[in-house]
Amino acid sequence: MSGKKRIAILGGGVGAITTAFALTDDPGWQDRFEIDVYQMGWRLGGKGASGRNAAIANRIEEHGLHVWFGYYQNAFRMIRRVYDECTRLNLAPASPFKTWLDAFQPQTAATLWEKRDGQWTPRFSRFAIRPGYPGDEELFQPGAAPPRAGDFLTQLLDWLIQECEDIAARLDSRPQEHKLTSFLEKGLHGLGLHLHGAEDLAGYRFPLLHIAHRLAVCMTGAPAPAPQPSAAPDEAPDSWVGRLVGESIEALHKSVEGQLNRSPSLRKTVEGLDLAAATIRGMIADDVLNRGFASIDDCDLREWLKKHGARYWNSAQVAGIYDSSFGYRKGDQNQPNMAAGSTLYQTLRMFFTYRHAVCFRMRAGMGDTIFAPLYLLLRARGVRFHFFHRVANLALSADKRSIEEIRLDVQATMKSGAGDGYQPLCEVKGLPCWPHEPLYDQLAEAAELRRYNLESAYTDWHDRLPPRILKAGADFDSVVLGLSLGPLPYVCRELIEADPKWRNMVEKVETVQTHAAQWWFNKTNQEMGWQNGEALPENERALSSAFEAPLDSYADFTHVLHAEEWTPEDKVANIAYLCHALSEDEPMPAPFTDAAYPQRQLDRVREYARDYLRNKVQPLWPNAMCAPGSKEFDWTLLADREGRAGELRLEAQYTRANVDPSERYVLSVAGSTRYRLPSGESGFDNLYLAGDYTLNEFSAGLVEGAAISGLMASQAISGKPECIYHSKLEAPAQPAAGAPEQHTGIRQFASGVTGRVENVFASLTKRAAKPPERPWVLFMTWRDLLFASWRVPPEIIRAKVPPELELDTFDGSAWVSMVPMSVTGMHFRGVAPIPGIEALRELNLRTYVTRGGKGGVYFLSIECPAVVSDWMAVHFFGVPYLRAQIATFNDGTTYQYASERVQENEPPAAFFGSFRPVGEPASPTPGSLEQFLVERYSLYFVKNGVVYRGDIHHDDWKLQPADVTLAVNTIPKAAGLDLPAKPDHLVFSVETDTLIWLPVRDEHASTATL
Ligand SMILES: Cc1cc2nc3c(=O)[nH]c(=O)nc-3n(C[C@H](O)[C@H](O)[C@H](O)COP(=O)(O)OP(=O)(O)OC[C@H]3O[C@@H](n4cnc5c(N)ncnc54)[C@H](O)[C@@H]3O)c2cc1C
């Protein structure tokens, strides 16, 4: 025993190789680990693998077109370091790529296609160059993290303001946007904001947006951008921001709608503004600011945008997102589906967090630029690679808690007898590359192997050679599962049987097959008539999406021509890459006995390509037709060394159907995020997960998600790297084993409750009030409570309280309190948190009563989100729960609280205030007003003359003196109470755990007198 941990990494895609990179990115790693990578077939890269076709000019053949976005901070950091180290160690002496900037080319322009009145038109966008480069080291300092939801909110507002003002200035129009309800106006006045004629806003065409921005800044705690017309208000209204934004965009729309048809660029901007406005409204309404993006992943993005008022939810901008992410279930154009939170997060990261350029192209194949240098470096560091090893099965230990055995199909052996010593790379123009097929001259089984595709599951070759069995303890200690999601149902059968979380993951996180085409033309893109609508920046080439299916994403890849070996006679002047999701015309024929399936699918996508060139490419390349005005594609444009005629020239091009389980793209469909597992929490002791199918801040199929996952796997194994640039995610939890499927709560609230219940009971032993004999039913934690209390003449409050209850008084007065709070961890006894209401906000207006000598509270109103009010209305009938939109923000010292009632048939009512504790916490003094207000263990309500009592017990109170600023408070008024603006008494409590018993009929006789 060497004492080193032996790590078996299965697969060699972005996820797996990132783990290998991170584990070995430490000079002393070989003292701690031995690392073996097992990869089926002859190359690394997975979906990002590419191959050089030596028979045809060493052209690059990809799985599909790949670009890296400028926000891929982790992936870029790794590749930058790989290039630095490869160059330092001189691992690729003849390579033309010495630094990462040699290997990548920035791209700032993109085109989306839009079909209007039967015509396809390009809509061109340009993204500014920004400071820095992706992967800059400063992003990996302790504490650095991507922007939070609230930061994106203010950035969206900044952008909205700038674009709206620009449009209005350009068109010299001042939209009529000030149609506020008087209620809203009053509230704004309360906040010290004056709409009409206010000096600070007078210069703006969209004052409402500026107000919205200020309010959003208050909500999120982000610094307000310059210029700041006046001090920001203390309060933090929520839906107001949404309303203000909505009104502004509506006003803008009205003022420009006559011109939208005439100006595609104006239409594009207005559509973008509309989508941004819906995003802002949705993020606030769904409390994404506090609950995170994953909390809206149960909804499809288009549905979510629609729900939040987007007029252009189906525009080219949205279509482009779906198309470029293959966001179609079963590849069916009629089943677009992308989880709202994950997709929105990616989109916001793309717009607001890129460095230098919005995206980057690789200047050769992805295999050549990414996986070849990674392979060379990892090999130099001491990682052992085992090609031609196909994972067939993971077997569990007897107690089903860890991986006991890995069965590998050995696909080929070395001629030299050198065991695993396969040398996988070839060199093209000095660049180390992967060939598009195995280097057969090294393989003993070469003659036979040429007939099989070793990357395909649809072959019976796998059992020809004796398998290799790896045993836990002897051959490995830990396993990193870097296979893609597609093969897991076949390779991980035992895990899926043993753990329902695994079953959920493989069933709920869907994948889709894709197809791709690469065409080499003998005329340039410009000669073929490509038009962006505007001139492309120098050194940039067409990059487009949202065009016609079945090949809706197109990019000009002529920038890789320099890396291929065409001769002048080949006359290649232009390379086109296209790809799209591939519809499933027949169920995937697992268990892979139908060896003809891949060929059938390839024939199908070749037919798509033929039909596409025949019938669909005219808008892309109007000059690629046989004659001006003709719609017949000129097949002679396709380069073909064999000089075939007409459509047959397509045979010289590259077409690919990604139909193998491992090639299937991992989707993020609505409702699936919760079923992903995090890299470090596989559920099995020695198993870690690396790949884009795991739970991470993106939870989607993209290189950065796979890289983060690989880093997280390494971190779970070795504690390294110390810094990953990502947002830590609290995932929506999966249902407990055996529990009926339901939406469950946020993970942190589901754990650690038992001890807290015991604490409540411990506090109870010191109290005179004893808990009921019956079992409690509901647990919750009340957080950040303010008790704002007013002294009220008893005769005024008497009229509001049913005669069956006796008013309780202190100091000769009745008291009314407003109690804004947050509630977390709400769950039934023994049951997972309640769907959608495990964390919420509540604001109650109460007075104090007794019955049969037992003190309690009587609620005049309880504002809470609809999901709670509706549920409570059924279960706590008779308690006045009212629907409201509530938002809070805690900047560490001050609590901002904004509530606006939205209950039908009830008077409007709102509360906007901020409060903060101003003294040390202490227990309430016996006999004090504090004790009178907070030590209440029953709530009473009366229904049809019957009095009901709900018992409540909680932890000991720790109260602090408090300050409050109330900008708007119309809730008492709505309950028929005229209270002074300033409360008579204020206390604050950080938190208390609470147990609630179901209400019962209170059998005491009424002693009400007043
Ligand atoms: C057509 C297409 C275009 C894309 N374009 C982009 C893009 O532009 N930008 C972007 O960010 N992302 C893009 N993606 C997504 C990106 O490619 C993936 O997110 C990423 O490559 C996933 O890496 P991974 O490590 O999770 O999985 P994979 O790349 O699938 O890696 C899995 C690894 O496991 C190996 N393997 C599988 N089965 C076995 C087995 N039984 N035994 C041994 N080894 C096995 C595979 O060979 C591979 O090495 C695209 C995907 C596709 C399909």
Coordinates of C-alpha atoms in Angstrom, one line a residue, residues 67 69-72 127 130 146-147 152 279 283 288 293-294 296-297 301 320-327 337-354 358 665-669 672-673 676 692 694 696-706 708 727:
V67 CA -18.1 28.5 -29.0
F69 CA -18.8 32.5 -23.9
G70 CA -16.8 35.3 -22.3
Y71 CA -18.4 34.5 -18.9
Y72 CA -16.9 31.0 -18.8
F127 CA -21.6 43.5 -27.9
R130 CA -15.2 45.0 -21.9
P146 CA -20.7 36.1 -9.6
P147 CA -23.3 38.8 -9.3
F152 CA -28.7 41.6 -12.2
T279 CA -37.7 39.6 -16.2
M283 CA -37.7 38.2 -10.5
V288 CA -35.9 35.2 -7.1
F293 CA -32.8 31.3 -9.9
A294 CA -33.3 27.6 -9.3
I296 CA -38.3 29.2 -10.8
D297 CA -36.9 26.2 -12.6
L301 CA -38.8 30.2 -19.7
G320 CA -32.3 32.1 -30.4
I321 CA -31.9 30.9 -26.8
Y322 CA -33.9 27.7 -27.3
D323 CA -32.3 27.0 -30.7
S324 CA -28.7 27.5 -29.6
S325 CA -29.2 25.3 -26.5
F326 CA -31.2 22.6 -28.4
G327 CA -34.0 23.3 -26.0
N337 CA -38.8 23.6 -23.0
M338 CA -36.1 25.2 -21.0
A339 CA -36.2 25.7 -17.2
A340 CA -36.7 29.4 -16.6
G341 CA -34.2 30.0 -13.8
S342 CA -31.3 28.1 -15.3
T343 CA -31.8 29.7 -18.7
L344 CA -32.3 33.2 -17.4
Y345 CA -29.2 32.9 -15.3
Q346 CA -27.1 31.8 -18.3
T347 CA -28.6 34.7 -20.3
L348 CA -27.9 37.3 -17.7
R349 CA -24.4 36.0 -17.1
M350 CA -23.9 36.2 -20.9
F351 CA -25.0 39.8 -21.1
F352 CA -23.6 41.2 -17.9
T353 CA -20.6 39.2 -16.8
Y354 CA -18.5 38.5 -19.9
V358 CA -19.2 38.1 -25.4
Y665 CA -27.0 16.8 -25.2
V666 CA -28.1 17.3 -21.6
L667 CA -31.2 19.5 -21.4
S668 CA -32.5 21.5 -18.5
V669 CA -36.2 21.1 -18.9
S672 CA -35.8 18.8 -13.7
T673 CA -33.2 20.9 -11.7
R676 CA -29.8 16.7 -10.4
D692 CA -22.8 19.0 -17.2
T694 CA -24.9 17.6 -12.2
N696 CA -24.4 23.5 -10.2
E697 CA -25.2 27.2 -10.7
F698 CA -26.0 26.6 -14.4
S699 CA -27.5 23.1 -14.2
A700 CA -27.4 23.0 -18.0
G701 CA -25.5 21.6 -21.0
L702 CA -22.5 24.0 -21.4
V703 CA -18.8 23.8 -21.1
E704 CA -18.7 26.1 -18.0
G705 CA -21.2 24.0 -16.2
A706 CA -19.2 20.9 -16.9
I708 CA -17.6 23.9 -12.5
S727 CA -22.7 30.9 -6.8

